[in-house]
Amino acid sequence: MSQPVQIAVVGSGYVGLVAAVCFAEMGHNVVCVDNDERKVAALRGGDTLIHENHLPELLERYRNRRVQFTTDLAEATRTSDAIFIAVGTPQSETGDADLSYVEAVASEIARSINGYKVIVEKSTVPVYTNEWIRRVIERNGVRREDFDVVSNPEFLREGTAVEDFLHPDRIVVGADSDRASAVLNAVYAPLTSGSYYEQKDIVPGCCSVQAPPALLNTSTKSAEIIKHASNAFLALKISFINAVSNLCEAADANVEQVARGIGLDSRIGPKFLRPGIGYGGSCFPKDVAAFRSVAEQMGVDFNLLSEVEKINVNQKKRFLSKVRSALWTLRGKKLAVLGLAFKGDTDDIRESPAIDLVEMLLAEGSSVVAYDPAAMKRAEEEIPASDRMRYAESIEDAARDADALLILTDWADFAKLDLQKLHTTLRYPIVIDGRNLYDPQQMVAHGFTYLSIGRPTVTPSRETHNALPGAVTVGA
Ligand code: UGA
């Protein structure tokens, strides 16, 4: 049985909060620190503040017991052996990550160190951040033998963050000393030894006693690069399939067939080959820009990443053209929009391509009635309701009398629409799907004109505008 470790987690955002409750679930004692008193009070009271599967149950089980919430970083530092920094690293104007929160936390930790501590960088940071943290701590008078700085990047996806934490593909520990590496290995021992998976009532996932996750020990710098390179590679995969989808549109091919055909090659793999309206979220756009910027600063030409970004921006513009190609002019059109979050299963709208598209549609003079199962409150802070922007109560409410329905987020519910009902609810049976949630044949069989990504447009034979670029008639 592994020994519990005394852990502090600084920051209670997506990564910090998930890490805190998951460490508790693994048997450790955790203090989660945030300088926002209202957040701390909410967390103590059991409000997760974010929409994340399994998080409410775990918070309920451990809050004020194995996970304490506090604003007191000094005390948390003194009582912990490992201190995980999980504060925000927003994008600065130049594309670099803004590391001022990380620096502020490092200085404060330094002032309270009272014995050997391992300071763990969990926020996504550029290579060399560990060295800066070490320097800041030394400058604050801490002896070199009293601390180590480790990089332990996180690969969590929003929506499945808890499952990803407890059933990871791999755990990366970048440490330059055996002592620090041993502490991190002890933190993750319940997972790597398989003992966590023996227990009852665990969060289900792909790891098991027989197949526990691997822990990869690396240098700190390699770990930092692994995080940025992983996100950049996934973004590249998405931009690649989006570029291929554009080619498929030009050639009247079907990108879903192409993605399947290439994804079956085990060297390529089927994941992250879903074409759409471009990647968004708080990670990919920021991390691709930061990785490009780090490379630039080090004199390394990484223009490939600029192309990845360019394709991503263009993907939204192409979708807007698609809407125009179906509706001709946009001024005065009433559009139903399904989805505002940057992907399904989250209420997060940061860098959401759906939000960008709604703004573009409003700028073109359309009226929008939008529905999202979780992200409407946040979206309304970004795009206030007005005479041309309404937040709907349901899918049906959004679709009522709309000139077309646009699908912008891949929520599971949006893939199960009652097509017969939708046909009568819409003013015109036109669906423009930015996430390829439907089979074109099924849509045309229900009488819809259906435009999607990288697949031929289908339209019922009685429609007269089927000669538009990219349009093919089915059933003629
Ligand atoms: C991403 C990574 O997947 C995580 O491994 C990483 O830990 C996290 O960033 C982070 O750095 O914190 P996340 O931003 O939650 O996680 O979302 P993803 O599921 O990766 O999706 C990102 C975007 O790509 C979404 O807009 C999604 O719709 C889009 N996407 C994803 C596609 O357009 N096509 C795909 O095939 C996959």
Short mmCIF file of C-alpha atoms and ligand atoms in Angstrom, two decimals:
data_model
loop_
_atom_site.label_atom_id
_atom_site.label_comp_id
_atom_site.label_asym_id
_atom_site.label_seq_id
_atom_site.Cartn_x
_atom_site.Cartn_y
_atom_site.Cartn_z
CA MET A 1 0.00 0.00 0.00
CA SER A 2 1.50 3.38 -0.96
CA GLN A 3 2.02 6.07 1.68
CA PRO A 4 -0.08 9.25 1.52
CA VAL A 5 1.88 12.36 0.50
CA GLN A 6 1.13 15.85 1.86
CA ILE A 7 0.34 17.87 -1.24
CA ALA A 8 -0.43 21.53 -1.94
CA VAL A 9 -2.04 22.51 -5.24
CA VAL A 10 -1.87 26.20 -6.09
CA GLY A 11 -4.71 27.29 -8.37
CA SER A 12 -8.23 25.89 -8.46
CA GLY A 13 -8.96 26.16 -12.18
CA TYR A 14 -9.55 23.16 -14.46
CA VAL A 15 -6.14 21.62 -13.85
CA GLY A 16 -5.68 22.62 -10.19
CA LEU A 17 -9.10 21.56 -8.95
CA VAL A 18 -9.12 18.30 -10.88
CA ALA A 19 -5.59 17.48 -9.66
CA ALA A 20 -6.55 18.31 -6.04
CA VAL A 21 -9.61 16.03 -5.87
CA CYS A 22 -7.90 13.27 -7.86
CA PHE A 23 -4.87 13.28 -5.55
CA ALA A 24 -7.34 12.90 -2.67
CA GLU A 25 -9.06 10.06 -4.55
CA MET A 26 -5.60 8.43 -4.78
CA GLY A 27 -5.29 8.61 -0.98
CA HIS A 28 -3.17 11.75 -0.49
CA ASN A 29 -3.84 14.72 1.80
CA VAL A 30 -4.32 17.89 -0.20
CA VAL A 31 -4.51 21.62 0.45
CA CYS A 32 -5.83 23.52 -2.57
CA VAL A 33 -4.87 27.20 -2.56
CA ASP A 34 -6.51 30.03 -4.45
CA ASN A 35 -6.18 33.76 -3.81
CA ASP A 36 -9.83 34.33 -4.77
CA GLU A 37 -11.74 34.18 -1.47
CA ARG A 38 -15.12 33.79 -3.15
CA LYS A 39 -13.87 30.78 -5.10
CA VAL A 40 -12.48 29.19 -1.96
CA ALA A 41 -15.79 29.72 -0.16
CA ALA A 42 -17.72 28.22 -3.08
CA LEU A 43 -15.44 25.16 -3.22
CA ARG A 44 -15.69 24.63 0.54
CA GLY A 45 -19.46 24.72 0.08
CA GLY A 46 -19.32 22.06 -2.66
CA ASP A 47 -19.80 24.23 -5.76
CA THR A 48 -17.34 23.05 -8.45
CA LEU A 49 -17.71 26.29 -10.46
CA ILE A 50 -16.97 24.39 -13.67
CA HIS A 51 -18.84 21.75 -15.63
CA GLU A 52 -16.74 18.59 -15.43
CA ASN A 53 -17.82 14.93 -15.26
CA HIS A 54 -17.22 13.18 -11.88
CA LEU A 55 -16.00 16.42 -10.28
CA PRO A 56 -19.15 17.08 -8.18
CA GLU A 57 -19.06 13.58 -6.64
CA LEU A 58 -15.35 13.72 -5.84
CA LEU A 59 -15.58 17.23 -4.42
CA GLU A 60 -18.48 16.14 -2.24
CA ARG A 61 -16.56 13.11 -0.99
CA TYR A 62 -13.34 14.93 -0.09
CA ARG A 63 -14.03 18.64 0.52
CA ASN A 64 -13.09 19.84 3.98
CA ARG A 65 -11.72 16.37 4.68
CA ARG A 66 -8.89 15.06 2.49
CA VAL A 67 -9.01 18.28 0.43
CA GLN A 68 -8.91 21.58 2.31
CA PHE A 69 -9.46 24.85 0.43
CA THR A 70 -7.61 27.93 1.58
CA THR A 71 -6.19 31.29 0.51
CA ASP A 72 -3.14 30.81 2.74
CA LEU A 73 -0.26 29.75 0.48
CA ALA A 74 2.38 30.24 3.21
CA GLU A 75 0.71 27.74 5.54
CA ALA A 76 0.03 25.32 2.67
CA THR A 77 3.73 25.45 1.75
CA ARG A 78 4.84 24.74 5.29
CA THR A 79 2.57 21.70 5.69
CA SER A 80 3.29 20.09 2.30
CA ASP A 81 6.07 17.98 0.79
CA ALA A 82 5.08 18.56 -2.84
CA ILE A 83 3.65 21.86 -4.07
CA PHE A 84 1.98 21.76 -7.49
CA ILE A 85 1.71 25.08 -9.31
CA ALA A 86 -1.40 25.03 -11.50
CA VAL A 87 -2.08 28.72 -12.07
CA GLY A 88 -3.01 30.31 -15.39
CA THR A 89 -0.44 31.08 -18.08
CA PRO A 90 -2.49 33.33 -20.38
CA GLN A 91 -1.31 34.34 -23.82
CA SER A 92 0.47 37.69 -23.94
CA GLU A 93 0.18 40.07 -26.90
CA THR A 94 3.30 38.60 -28.52
CA GLY A 95 1.95 35.04 -28.36
CA ASP A 96 4.26 34.08 -25.47
CA ALA A 97 2.82 32.60 -22.30
CA ASP A 98 2.48 35.25 -19.59
CA LEU A 99 4.31 33.70 -16.63
CA SER A 100 3.78 36.46 -14.10
CA TYR A 101 1.35 34.38 -11.99
CA VAL A 102 3.82 31.50 -11.91
CA GLU A 103 6.60 33.87 -10.81
CA ALA A 104 4.44 35.46 -8.10
CA VAL A 105 3.53 32.03 -6.68
CA ALA A 106 7.18 30.87 -6.79
CA SER A 107 8.32 33.95 -4.79
CA GLU A 108 5.60 33.43 -2.22
CA ILE A 109 6.43 29.74 -1.84
CA ALA A 110 10.11 30.66 -1.40
CA ARG A 111 9.30 32.94 1.53
CA SER A 112 7.64 30.06 3.43
CA ILE A 113 9.93 27.12 2.74
CA ASN A 114 10.78 25.42 6.04
CA GLY A 115 12.45 22.19 4.89
CA TYR A 116 12.93 20.14 1.70
CA LYS A 117 10.09 20.78 -0.79
CA VAL A 118 9.45 19.65 -4.30
CA ILE A 119 7.91 22.42 -6.37
CA VAL A 120 6.06 20.95 -9.29
CA GLU A 121 5.16 22.90 -12.41
CA LYS A 122 1.82 21.66 -13.70
CA SER A 123 0.71 24.72 -15.67
CA THR A 124 1.62 24.58 -19.36
CA VAL A 125 4.85 26.54 -19.65
CA PRO A 126 7.64 27.07 -22.15
CA VAL A 127 10.95 25.26 -21.84
CA TYR A 128 13.28 26.93 -19.30
CA THR A 129 10.43 27.91 -16.93
CA ASN A 130 11.73 25.42 -14.37
CA GLU A 131 15.09 27.14 -14.39
CA TRP A 132 13.42 30.50 -13.83
CA ILE A 133 11.39 29.15 -10.93
CA ARG A 134 14.59 27.75 -9.41
CA ARG A 135 16.34 31.11 -9.79
CA VAL A 136 13.42 33.02 -8.26
CA ILE A 137 13.39 30.69 -5.25
CA GLU A 138 17.17 30.97 -4.78
CA ARG A 139 17.00 34.76 -5.07
CA ASN A 140 14.55 34.72 -2.21
CA GLY A 141 17.28 33.16 -0.05
CA VAL A 142 16.32 29.46 -0.12
CA ARG A 143 19.26 27.04 -0.02
CA ARG A 144 19.65 24.81 -3.10
CA GLU A 145 19.44 21.64 -0.99
CA ASP A 146 16.05 22.67 0.42
CA PHE A 147 14.08 22.36 -2.80
CA ASP A 148 13.85 20.91 -6.29
CA VAL A 149 11.74 22.06 -9.20
CA VAL A 150 10.03 19.38 -11.27
CA SER A 151 7.93 19.48 -14.44
CA ASN A 152 4.87 17.23 -14.40
CA PRO A 153 2.71 18.31 -17.33
CA GLU A 154 -0.97 17.53 -17.53
CA PHE A 155 -2.70 16.02 -20.57
CA LEU A 156 -6.29 16.43 -19.37
CA ARG A 157 -9.11 17.19 -21.77
CA GLU A 158 -11.92 19.35 -20.52
CA GLY A 159 -15.06 17.30 -20.01
CA THR A 160 -13.13 14.08 -19.33
CA ALA A 161 -10.47 15.63 -17.09
CA VAL A 162 -11.09 13.44 -14.02
CA GLU A 163 -11.04 10.24 -16.05
CA ASP A 164 -7.93 11.42 -17.93
CA PHE A 165 -6.18 12.17 -14.62
CA LEU A 166 -6.90 8.79 -13.04
CA HIS A 167 -6.53 6.75 -16.25
CA PRO A 168 -3.74 8.56 -18.10
CA ASP A 169 -2.05 7.37 -21.30
CA ARG A 170 1.21 8.25 -19.54
CA ILE A 171 2.55 10.25 -16.62
CA VAL A 172 5.55 12.44 -17.41
CA VAL A 173 7.91 13.41 -14.58
CA GLY A 174 10.70 15.78 -15.58
CA ALA A 175 13.14 15.90 -12.67
CA ASP A 176 16.84 16.61 -12.51
CA SER A 177 17.39 15.01 -9.06
CA ASP A 178 16.69 11.49 -7.77
CA ARG A 179 15.25 12.89 -4.55
CA ALA A 180 12.60 14.92 -6.37
CA SER A 181 11.87 12.11 -8.78
CA ALA A 182 11.26 9.75 -5.82
CA VAL A 183 8.66 12.12 -4.32
CA LEU A 184 6.76 12.33 -7.64
CA ASN A 185 6.97 8.58 -8.12
CA ALA A 186 5.42 8.21 -4.63
CA VAL A 187 2.63 10.65 -5.53
CA TYR A 188 1.68 8.58 -8.59
CA ALA A 189 2.38 5.15 -7.01
CA PRO A 190 -1.34 4.38 -6.44
CA LEU A 191 -1.82 4.57 -10.22
CA THR A 192 1.48 3.11 -11.47
CA SER A 193 1.38 0.17 -9.01
CA GLY A 194 -2.23 -0.52 -9.99
CA SER A 195 -3.41 -0.37 -6.33
CA TYR A 196 -5.97 2.36 -7.09
CA TYR A 197 -7.67 0.16 -9.69
CA GLU A 198 -8.14 -2.66 -7.14
CA GLN A 199 -10.51 -0.57 -5.07
CA LYS A 200 -14.29 -0.50 -5.33
CA ASP A 201 -16.25 2.54 -6.55
CA ILE A 202 -13.37 4.06 -8.49
CA VAL A 203 -13.83 6.42 -11.42
CA PRO A 204 -14.05 4.04 -14.41
CA GLY A 205 -11.60 4.25 -17.28
CA CYS A 206 -9.15 2.35 -19.44
CA CYS A 207 -6.41 1.59 -16.85
CA SER A 208 -6.59 -1.48 -14.61
CA VAL A 209 -4.49 -3.55 -12.21
CA GLN A 210 -3.27 -5.50 -15.23
CA ALA A 211 -2.70 -2.40 -17.33
CA PRO A 212 -1.61 0.48 -15.07
CA PRO A 213 -0.29 3.68 -16.66
CA ALA A 214 3.38 4.09 -17.51
CA LEU A 215 5.43 6.77 -15.80
CA LEU A 216 8.12 8.32 -17.95
CA ASN A 217 11.06 9.91 -16.12
CA THR A 218 12.71 12.65 -18.19
CA SER A 219 14.78 15.79 -17.74
CA THR A 220 12.81 18.90 -16.75
CA LYS A 221 13.35 20.52 -20.14
CA SER A 222 12.21 17.44 -22.05
CA ALA A 223 9.03 17.32 -19.95
CA GLU A 224 8.29 20.96 -20.72
CA ILE A 225 8.75 20.34 -24.44
CA ILE A 226 6.66 17.13 -24.32
CA LYS A 227 3.63 19.16 -23.18
CA HIS A 228 3.88 21.84 -25.86
CA ALA A 229 4.83 19.35 -28.57
CA SER A 230 1.86 17.10 -27.70
CA ASN A 231 -0.67 19.90 -28.01
CA ALA A 232 0.98 21.32 -31.12
CA PHE A 233 0.97 17.89 -32.77
CA LEU A 234 -2.71 17.33 -32.00
CA ALA A 235 -3.55 20.79 -33.37
CA LEU A 236 -1.51 19.94 -36.45
CA LYS A 237 -3.48 16.73 -36.93
CA ILE A 238 -6.75 18.71 -36.81
CA SER A 239 -5.51 21.37 -39.24
CA PHE A 240 -4.22 18.63 -41.52
CA ILE A 241 -7.60 16.91 -41.76
CA ASN A 242 -9.30 20.29 -42.16
CA ALA A 243 -7.01 21.07 -45.11
CA VAL A 244 -7.78 17.62 -46.53
CA SER A 245 -11.51 18.32 -46.06
CA ASN A 246 -11.15 21.43 -48.22
CA LEU A 247 -9.53 19.34 -50.90
CA CYS A 248 -12.34 16.77 -50.60
CA GLU A 249 -14.89 19.55 -51.12
CA ALA A 250 -13.07 20.71 -54.24
CA ALA A 251 -12.85 17.15 -55.59
CA ASP A 252 -16.35 16.00 -54.51
CA ALA A 253 -14.82 13.35 -52.27
CA ASN A 254 -15.88 12.46 -48.73
CA VAL A 255 -13.47 13.43 -45.93
CA GLU A 256 -15.03 10.99 -43.46
CA GLN A 257 -14.07 8.12 -45.78
CA VAL A 258 -10.63 9.63 -46.26
CA ALA A 259 -10.09 10.11 -42.49
CA ARG A 260 -11.09 6.51 -41.88
CA GLY A 261 -8.83 5.33 -44.65
CA ILE A 262 -5.78 7.09 -43.29
CA GLY A 263 -6.63 6.57 -39.61
CA LEU A 264 -6.65 2.78 -40.00
CA ASP A 265 -2.91 2.98 -40.60
CA SER A 266 -1.64 2.23 -37.09
CA ARG A 267 1.22 4.69 -37.61
CA ILE A 268 -1.32 7.49 -38.07
CA GLY A 269 -4.21 6.41 -35.84
CA PRO A 270 -7.87 7.44 -36.06
CA LYS A 271 -8.00 10.04 -33.26
CA PHE A 272 -8.03 13.81 -33.80
CA LEU A 273 -8.90 13.43 -37.45
CA ARG A 274 -12.39 14.88 -37.12
CA PRO A 275 -12.79 17.79 -39.52
CA GLY A 276 -14.82 20.78 -38.39
CA ILE A 277 -14.80 24.52 -37.88
CA GLY A 278 -11.31 24.54 -36.35
CA TYR A 279 -9.90 23.82 -32.92
CA GLY A 280 -10.55 26.15 -29.99
CA GLY A 281 -10.37 26.09 -26.21
CA SER A 282 -8.00 27.47 -23.66
CA CYS A 283 -5.11 25.23 -24.73
CA PHE A 284 -4.50 24.55 -28.42
CA PRO A 285 -4.63 28.13 -29.76
CA LYS A 286 -2.51 29.44 -26.86
CA ASP A 287 -0.04 26.56 -26.82
CA VAL A 288 0.57 26.50 -30.58
CA ALA A 289 1.32 30.25 -30.45
CA ALA A 290 3.55 29.87 -27.38
CA PHE A 291 5.47 26.92 -28.86
CA ARG A 292 6.04 28.85 -32.08
CA SER A 293 7.21 31.83 -30.08
CA VAL A 294 9.62 29.75 -27.95
CA ALA A 295 11.10 28.22 -31.11
CA GLU A 296 11.50 31.67 -32.63
CA GLN A 297 13.26 32.99 -29.54
CA MET A 298 15.68 30.08 -29.74
CA GLY A 299 16.39 30.74 -33.40
CA VAL A 300 14.52 27.65 -34.61
CA ASP A 301 12.35 27.96 -37.72
CA PHE A 302 8.99 26.33 -36.90
CA ASN A 303 6.86 27.89 -39.64
CA LEU A 304 4.89 24.66 -39.82
CA LEU A 305 3.01 25.92 -36.75
CA SER A 306 2.10 29.19 -38.48
CA GLU A 307 0.46 27.12 -41.22
CA VAL A 308 -1.44 25.13 -38.60
CA GLU A 309 -2.78 28.41 -37.20
CA LYS A 310 -3.59 29.80 -40.64
CA ILE A 311 -5.64 26.76 -41.63
CA ASN A 312 -7.47 26.98 -38.32
CA VAL A 313 -8.47 30.63 -38.83
CA ASN A 314 -9.49 29.96 -42.45
CA GLN A 315 -11.70 27.08 -41.42
CA LYS A 316 -14.12 29.50 -39.73
CA LYS A 317 -14.16 31.79 -42.77
CA ARG A 318 -14.86 28.82 -45.03
CA PHE A 319 -17.80 27.85 -42.84
CA LEU A 320 -19.20 31.36 -43.13
CA SER A 321 -18.91 31.09 -46.93
CA LYS A 322 -20.77 27.81 -46.71
CA VAL A 323 -23.61 29.52 -44.85
CA ARG A 324 -23.65 32.20 -47.55
CA SER A 325 -23.64 29.56 -50.29
CA ALA A 326 -26.81 28.07 -48.80
CA LEU A 327 -28.65 31.27 -47.95
CA TRP A 328 -27.28 33.79 -50.44
CA THR A 329 -27.38 37.00 -48.37
CA LEU A 330 -27.13 36.97 -44.60
CA ARG A 331 -28.56 40.37 -43.64
CA GLY A 332 -31.96 39.91 -42.00
CA LYS A 333 -31.77 36.09 -41.97
CA LYS A 334 -32.84 34.32 -38.80
CA LEU A 335 -30.35 31.59 -37.94
CA ALA A 336 -30.67 28.85 -35.33
CA VAL A 337 -27.28 28.03 -33.81
CA LEU A 338 -26.72 24.81 -31.89
CA GLY A 339 -23.59 25.00 -29.76
CA LEU A 340 -21.51 27.78 -28.24
CA ALA A 341 -18.90 25.83 -26.22
CA PHE A 342 -15.57 25.14 -27.94
CA LYS A 343 -16.46 21.43 -27.92
CA GLY A 344 -19.16 19.19 -26.48
CA ASP A 345 -19.39 18.28 -22.78
CA THR A 346 -18.06 21.55 -21.46
CA ASP A 347 -19.37 25.01 -20.61
CA ASP A 348 -16.07 26.58 -21.69
CA ILE A 349 -16.28 29.16 -24.46
CA ARG A 350 -12.65 30.31 -24.43
CA GLU A 351 -11.42 30.65 -28.04
CA SER A 352 -14.58 28.87 -29.13
CA PRO A 353 -14.93 28.82 -32.91
CA ALA A 354 -18.71 28.78 -32.33
CA ILE A 355 -18.55 32.13 -30.54
CA ASP A 356 -16.38 33.59 -33.31
CA LEU A 357 -18.88 32.41 -35.90
CA VAL A 358 -21.87 33.86 -34.04
CA GLU A 359 -20.02 37.19 -33.91
CA MET A 360 -19.32 36.98 -37.66
CA LEU A 361 -22.97 36.20 -38.41
CA LEU A 362 -24.16 39.12 -36.28
CA ALA A 363 -21.64 41.39 -38.01
CA GLU A 364 -23.17 40.33 -41.35
CA GLY A 365 -26.59 41.46 -40.15
CA SER A 366 -28.19 38.10 -39.32
CA SER A 367 -30.29 37.42 -36.23
CA VAL A 368 -29.14 34.49 -34.14
CA VAL A 369 -31.10 32.30 -31.76
CA ALA A 370 -28.57 30.11 -30.00
CA TYR A 371 -28.84 27.08 -27.78
CA ASP A 372 -26.15 25.25 -25.81
CA PRO A 373 -26.82 22.77 -22.98
CA ALA A 374 -24.12 24.28 -20.69
CA ALA A 375 -22.38 27.31 -22.16
CA MET A 376 -25.16 29.90 -22.54
CA LYS A 377 -24.48 31.73 -19.27
CA ARG A 378 -20.84 32.25 -20.18
CA ALA A 379 -21.68 33.07 -23.79
CA GLU A 380 -24.09 35.77 -22.68
CA GLU A 381 -21.25 37.52 -20.85
CA GLU A 382 -19.33 37.59 -24.15
CA ILE A 383 -22.25 38.28 -26.52
CA PRO A 384 -25.08 40.00 -24.62
CA ALA A 385 -28.66 39.28 -25.65
CA SER A 386 -30.05 41.97 -27.97
CA ASP A 387 -32.74 42.44 -30.61
CA ARG A 388 -30.65 40.25 -32.96
CA MET A 389 -29.18 37.82 -30.41
CA ARG A 390 -31.40 35.56 -28.36
CA TYR A 391 -30.53 32.62 -26.12
CA ALA A 392 -33.07 29.84 -26.59
CA GLU A 393 -34.62 27.59 -23.97
CA SER A 394 -34.36 24.44 -26.03
CA ILE A 395 -33.26 23.11 -29.40
CA GLU A 396 -36.83 23.44 -30.63
CA ASP A 397 -37.07 27.02 -29.40
CA ALA A 398 -33.89 27.88 -31.34
CA ALA A 399 -35.08 26.17 -34.52
CA ARG A 400 -38.57 27.68 -34.59
CA ASP A 401 -39.09 29.57 -37.89
CA ALA A 402 -35.35 29.84 -38.53
CA ASP A 403 -34.10 30.21 -42.10
CA ALA A 404 -31.46 27.54 -41.39
CA LEU A 405 -30.00 25.51 -38.54
CA LEU A 406 -26.24 25.67 -37.90
CA ILE A 407 -24.50 23.01 -35.79
CA LEU A 408 -21.33 24.46 -34.25
CA THR A 409 -20.52 22.23 -31.25
CA ASP A 410 -20.37 18.44 -31.09
CA TRP A 411 -22.72 17.87 -28.13
CA ALA A 412 -24.09 14.31 -28.18
CA ASP A 413 -27.68 15.64 -28.01
CA PHE A 414 -27.20 17.53 -31.27
CA ALA A 415 -26.46 14.25 -33.04
CA LYS A 416 -29.86 12.85 -31.99
CA LEU A 417 -32.27 15.48 -33.28
CA ASP A 418 -35.80 14.44 -34.14
CA LEU A 419 -35.42 15.13 -37.86
CA GLN A 420 -39.09 14.88 -38.70
CA LYS A 421 -39.97 17.44 -36.06
CA LEU A 422 -37.05 19.66 -37.01
CA HIS A 423 -38.25 19.71 -40.62
CA THR A 424 -41.56 21.24 -39.59
CA THR A 425 -40.07 23.57 -36.95
CA LEU A 426 -37.60 25.29 -39.29
CA ARG A 427 -38.86 27.84 -41.78
CA TYR A 428 -36.65 26.28 -44.46
CA PRO A 429 -35.26 22.76 -44.06
CA ILE A 430 -31.59 23.73 -44.33
CA VAL A 431 -28.95 22.36 -41.95
CA ILE A 432 -25.33 23.52 -42.09
CA ASP A 433 -23.30 21.18 -39.93
CA GLY A 434 -19.83 22.31 -38.82
CA ARG A 435 -19.21 19.04 -36.96
CA ASN A 436 -20.38 16.35 -39.43
CA LEU A 437 -22.84 14.88 -36.92
CA TYR A 438 -25.19 13.46 -39.61
CA ASP A 439 -25.09 11.17 -42.57
CA PRO A 440 -25.89 13.25 -45.68
CA GLN A 441 -28.09 10.47 -47.12
CA GLN A 442 -30.17 10.37 -43.95
CA MET A 443 -30.59 14.16 -44.04
CA VAL A 444 -31.68 14.30 -47.66
CA ALA A 445 -34.06 11.41 -47.06
CA HIS A 446 -35.73 13.59 -44.43
CA GLY A 447 -36.04 16.42 -46.92
CA PHE A 448 -33.16 18.61 -45.78
CA THR A 449 -30.64 20.54 -47.77
CA TYR A 450 -27.55 19.54 -45.83
CA LEU A 451 -24.12 21.11 -45.96
CA SER A 452 -21.27 19.65 -43.93
CA ILE A 453 -17.48 19.70 -43.86
CA GLY A 454 -15.51 17.96 -46.60
CA ARG A 455 -18.53 16.11 -48.00
CA PRO A 456 -20.76 16.85 -50.97
CA THR A 457 -23.75 19.06 -50.22
CA VAL A 458 -27.02 17.20 -50.61
CA THR A 459 -30.35 18.71 -51.42
CA PRO A 460 -33.79 17.21 -52.13
CA SER A 461 -34.47 17.02 -55.86
CA ARG A 462 -37.29 19.57 -55.77
CA GLU A 463 -34.85 22.28 -54.61
CA THR A 464 -33.85 24.51 -57.48
CA HIS A 465 -30.56 25.89 -56.20
CA ASN A 466 -28.66 22.63 -56.44
CA ALA A 467 -26.32 24.00 -59.06
CA LEU A 468 -24.45 26.04 -56.44
CA PRO A 469 -20.73 25.32 -56.19
CA GLY A 470 -20.23 22.00 -54.40
CA ALA A 471 -23.93 21.08 -54.43
CA VAL A 472 -25.08 17.70 -55.69
CA THR A 473 -28.62 16.45 -55.96
CA VAL A 474 -29.51 13.17 -54.40
CA GLY A 475 -32.58 11.26 -55.43
CA ALA A 476 -33.08 13.11 -58.72
C1 UGA B 1 -6.42 19.64 -25.05
C2 UGA B 1 -5.64 18.31 -25.13
O1 UGA B 1 -6.43 17.33 -25.81
C3 UGA B 1 -5.28 17.79 -23.73
O2 UGA B 1 -4.48 16.62 -23.84
C4 UGA B 1 -4.49 18.88 -23.00
O3 UGA B 1 -4.18 18.47 -21.67
C5 UGA B 1 -5.32 20.15 -22.93
O4 UGA B 1 -5.63 20.57 -24.28
C6 UGA B 1 -4.50 21.20 -22.21
O5 UGA B 1 -3.41 21.53 -22.66
O6 UGA B 1 -4.89 21.59 -21.09
P1 UGA B 1 -8.97 20.32 -24.57
O7 UGA B 1 -8.55 21.71 -24.90
O8 UGA B 1 -9.81 20.06 -23.38
O9 UGA B 1 -7.65 19.39 -24.40
O10 UGA B 1 -9.79 19.79 -25.81
P2 UGA B 1 -9.67 18.71 -26.99
O11 UGA B 1 -10.63 17.63 -26.74
O12 UGA B 1 -8.28 18.34 -27.25
O13 UGA B 1 -10.22 19.61 -28.21
C7 UGA B 1 -9.58 20.81 -28.59
C8 UGA B 1 -10.27 21.41 -29.80
O14 UGA B 1 -10.02 20.64 -30.96
C9 UGA B 1 -11.80 21.50 -29.69
O15 UGA B 1 -12.23 22.73 -30.22
C10 UGA B 1 -12.28 20.33 -30.51
O16 UGA B 1 -13.58 20.52 -31.03
C11 UGA B 1 -11.24 20.32 -31.62
N1 UGA B 1 -11.08 19.01 -32.28
C12 UGA B 1 -10.63 17.94 -31.58
C13 UGA B 1 -11.35 18.90 -33.62
O17 UGA B 1 -11.76 19.89 -34.29
N2 UGA B 1 -11.17 17.70 -34.25
C14 UGA B 1 -10.72 16.61 -33.57
O18 UGA B 1 -10.56 15.53 -34.20
C15 UGA B 1 -10.44 16.73 -32.21
#
